[in-house]
Short mmCIF file of C-alpha atoms in Angstrom, two decimals:
data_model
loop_
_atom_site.label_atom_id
_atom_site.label_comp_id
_atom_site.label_asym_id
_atom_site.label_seq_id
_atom_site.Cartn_x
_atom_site.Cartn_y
_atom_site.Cartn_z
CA UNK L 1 48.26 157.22 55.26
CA UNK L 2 45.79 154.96 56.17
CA UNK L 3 47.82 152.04 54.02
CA UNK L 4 51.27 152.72 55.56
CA UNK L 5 49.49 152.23 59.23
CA UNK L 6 48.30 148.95 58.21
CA UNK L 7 51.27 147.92 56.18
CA UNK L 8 53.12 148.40 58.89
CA UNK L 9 51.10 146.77 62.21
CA UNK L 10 51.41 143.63 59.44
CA UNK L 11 55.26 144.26 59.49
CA UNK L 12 55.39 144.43 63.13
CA UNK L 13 52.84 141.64 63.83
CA UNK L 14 55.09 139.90 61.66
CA UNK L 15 58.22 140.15 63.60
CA UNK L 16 56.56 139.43 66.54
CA UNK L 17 55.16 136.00 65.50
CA UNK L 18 58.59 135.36 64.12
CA UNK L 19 60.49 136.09 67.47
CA UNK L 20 61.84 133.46 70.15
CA UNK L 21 59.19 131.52 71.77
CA UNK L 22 60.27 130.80 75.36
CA UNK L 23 59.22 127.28 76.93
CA UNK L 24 58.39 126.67 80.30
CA UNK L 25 60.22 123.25 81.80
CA UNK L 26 57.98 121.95 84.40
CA UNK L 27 60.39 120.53 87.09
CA UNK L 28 60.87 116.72 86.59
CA UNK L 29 60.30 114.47 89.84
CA UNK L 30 61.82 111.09 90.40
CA UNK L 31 59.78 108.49 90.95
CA UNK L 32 58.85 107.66 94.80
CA UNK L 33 61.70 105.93 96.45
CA UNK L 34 61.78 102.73 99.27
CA UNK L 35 63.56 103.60 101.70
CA UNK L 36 65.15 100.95 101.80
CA UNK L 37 67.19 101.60 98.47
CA UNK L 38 67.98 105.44 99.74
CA UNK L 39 71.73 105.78 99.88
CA UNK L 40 73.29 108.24 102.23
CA UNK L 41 73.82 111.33 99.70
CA UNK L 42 70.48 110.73 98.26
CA UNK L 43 68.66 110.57 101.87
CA UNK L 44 69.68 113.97 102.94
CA UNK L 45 68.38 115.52 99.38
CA UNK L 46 65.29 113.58 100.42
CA UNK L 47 64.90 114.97 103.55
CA UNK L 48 65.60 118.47 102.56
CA UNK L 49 63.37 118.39 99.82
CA UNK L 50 60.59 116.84 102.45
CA UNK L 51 61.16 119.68 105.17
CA UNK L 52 60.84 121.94 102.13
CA UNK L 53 57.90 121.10 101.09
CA UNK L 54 56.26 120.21 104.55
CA UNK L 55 57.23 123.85 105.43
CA UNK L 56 56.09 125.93 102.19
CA UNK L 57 52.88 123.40 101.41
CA UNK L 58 51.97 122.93 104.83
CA UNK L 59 52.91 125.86 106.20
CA UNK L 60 50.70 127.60 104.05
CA UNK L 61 47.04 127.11 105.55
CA UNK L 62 48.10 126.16 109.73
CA UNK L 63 50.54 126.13 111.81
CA UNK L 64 53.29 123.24 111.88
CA UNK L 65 53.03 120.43 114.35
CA UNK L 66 56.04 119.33 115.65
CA UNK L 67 56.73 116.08 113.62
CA UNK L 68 57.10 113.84 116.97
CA UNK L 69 53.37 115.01 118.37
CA UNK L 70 52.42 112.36 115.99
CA UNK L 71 53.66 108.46 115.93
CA UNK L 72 54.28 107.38 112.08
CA UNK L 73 51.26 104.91 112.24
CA UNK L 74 49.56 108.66 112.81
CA UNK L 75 51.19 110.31 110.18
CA UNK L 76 50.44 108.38 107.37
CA UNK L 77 46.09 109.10 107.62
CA UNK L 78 47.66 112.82 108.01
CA UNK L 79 49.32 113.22 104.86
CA UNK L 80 46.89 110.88 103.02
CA UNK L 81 44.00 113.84 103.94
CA UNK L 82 46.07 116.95 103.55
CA UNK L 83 47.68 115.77 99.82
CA UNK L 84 44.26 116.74 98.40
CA UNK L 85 43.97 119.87 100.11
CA UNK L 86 47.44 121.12 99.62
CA UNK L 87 47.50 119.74 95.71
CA UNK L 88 50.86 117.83 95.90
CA UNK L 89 51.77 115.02 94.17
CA UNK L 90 52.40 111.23 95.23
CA UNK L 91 56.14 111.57 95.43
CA UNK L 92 56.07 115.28 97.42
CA UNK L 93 54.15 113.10 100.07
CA UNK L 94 56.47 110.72 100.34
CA UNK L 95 58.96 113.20 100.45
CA UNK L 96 57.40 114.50 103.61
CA UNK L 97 57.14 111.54 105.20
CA UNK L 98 60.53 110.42 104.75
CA UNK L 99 61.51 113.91 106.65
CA UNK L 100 59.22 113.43 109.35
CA UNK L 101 60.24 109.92 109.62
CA UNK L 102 64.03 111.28 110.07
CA UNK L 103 62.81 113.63 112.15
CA UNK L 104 60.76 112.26 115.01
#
């Protein structure tokens, strides 16, 4: 009895190991854009993707400031602080400040 247990946690460990591995695709970010090069279609992905993230990232540890309580000159210090604390890349900052600078 005590063979056929073992025989067969080796058959089933065996099918396991053989199954479908699943892989997780990390999301891949372009690189950060001038916005002087930012087309029309691309600027409004842009500034979705920046209120996005300035909404879910930000949003997460304080409240929102309205993004014209703050002159751009202003901005810029802000973001360059809070990217450490809210872990986002280069690029997701820039992101954000190409909303707010649509936005004020």
């Amino acid at each position: 009895m005590k063979y056929k247990t073992s025989l067969l946690t080796v058959f089933v460990l065996f099918l396991f190991s053989c199954a479908t591995k699943t892989k997780i695709v990390s999301e891949v970010k372009p690189e950060v854009i001038s916005n002087e090069f930012v087309t029309e279609s691309s600027e409004s992905d842009i500034v979705k993707r920046g209120s996005l993230l300035y909404e879910n990232n930000c949003g997460n540890c304080h409240s929102l400031p309205k993004t014209n309580e703050y002159t751009l000159e202003d901005w810029r210090p802000i973001l360059d602080r809070m990217q450490k604390e809210a872990k986002i890349s280069d690029q997701e900052k820039e992101d954000i400040f190409f909303y707010i600078t649509r936005s004020i």
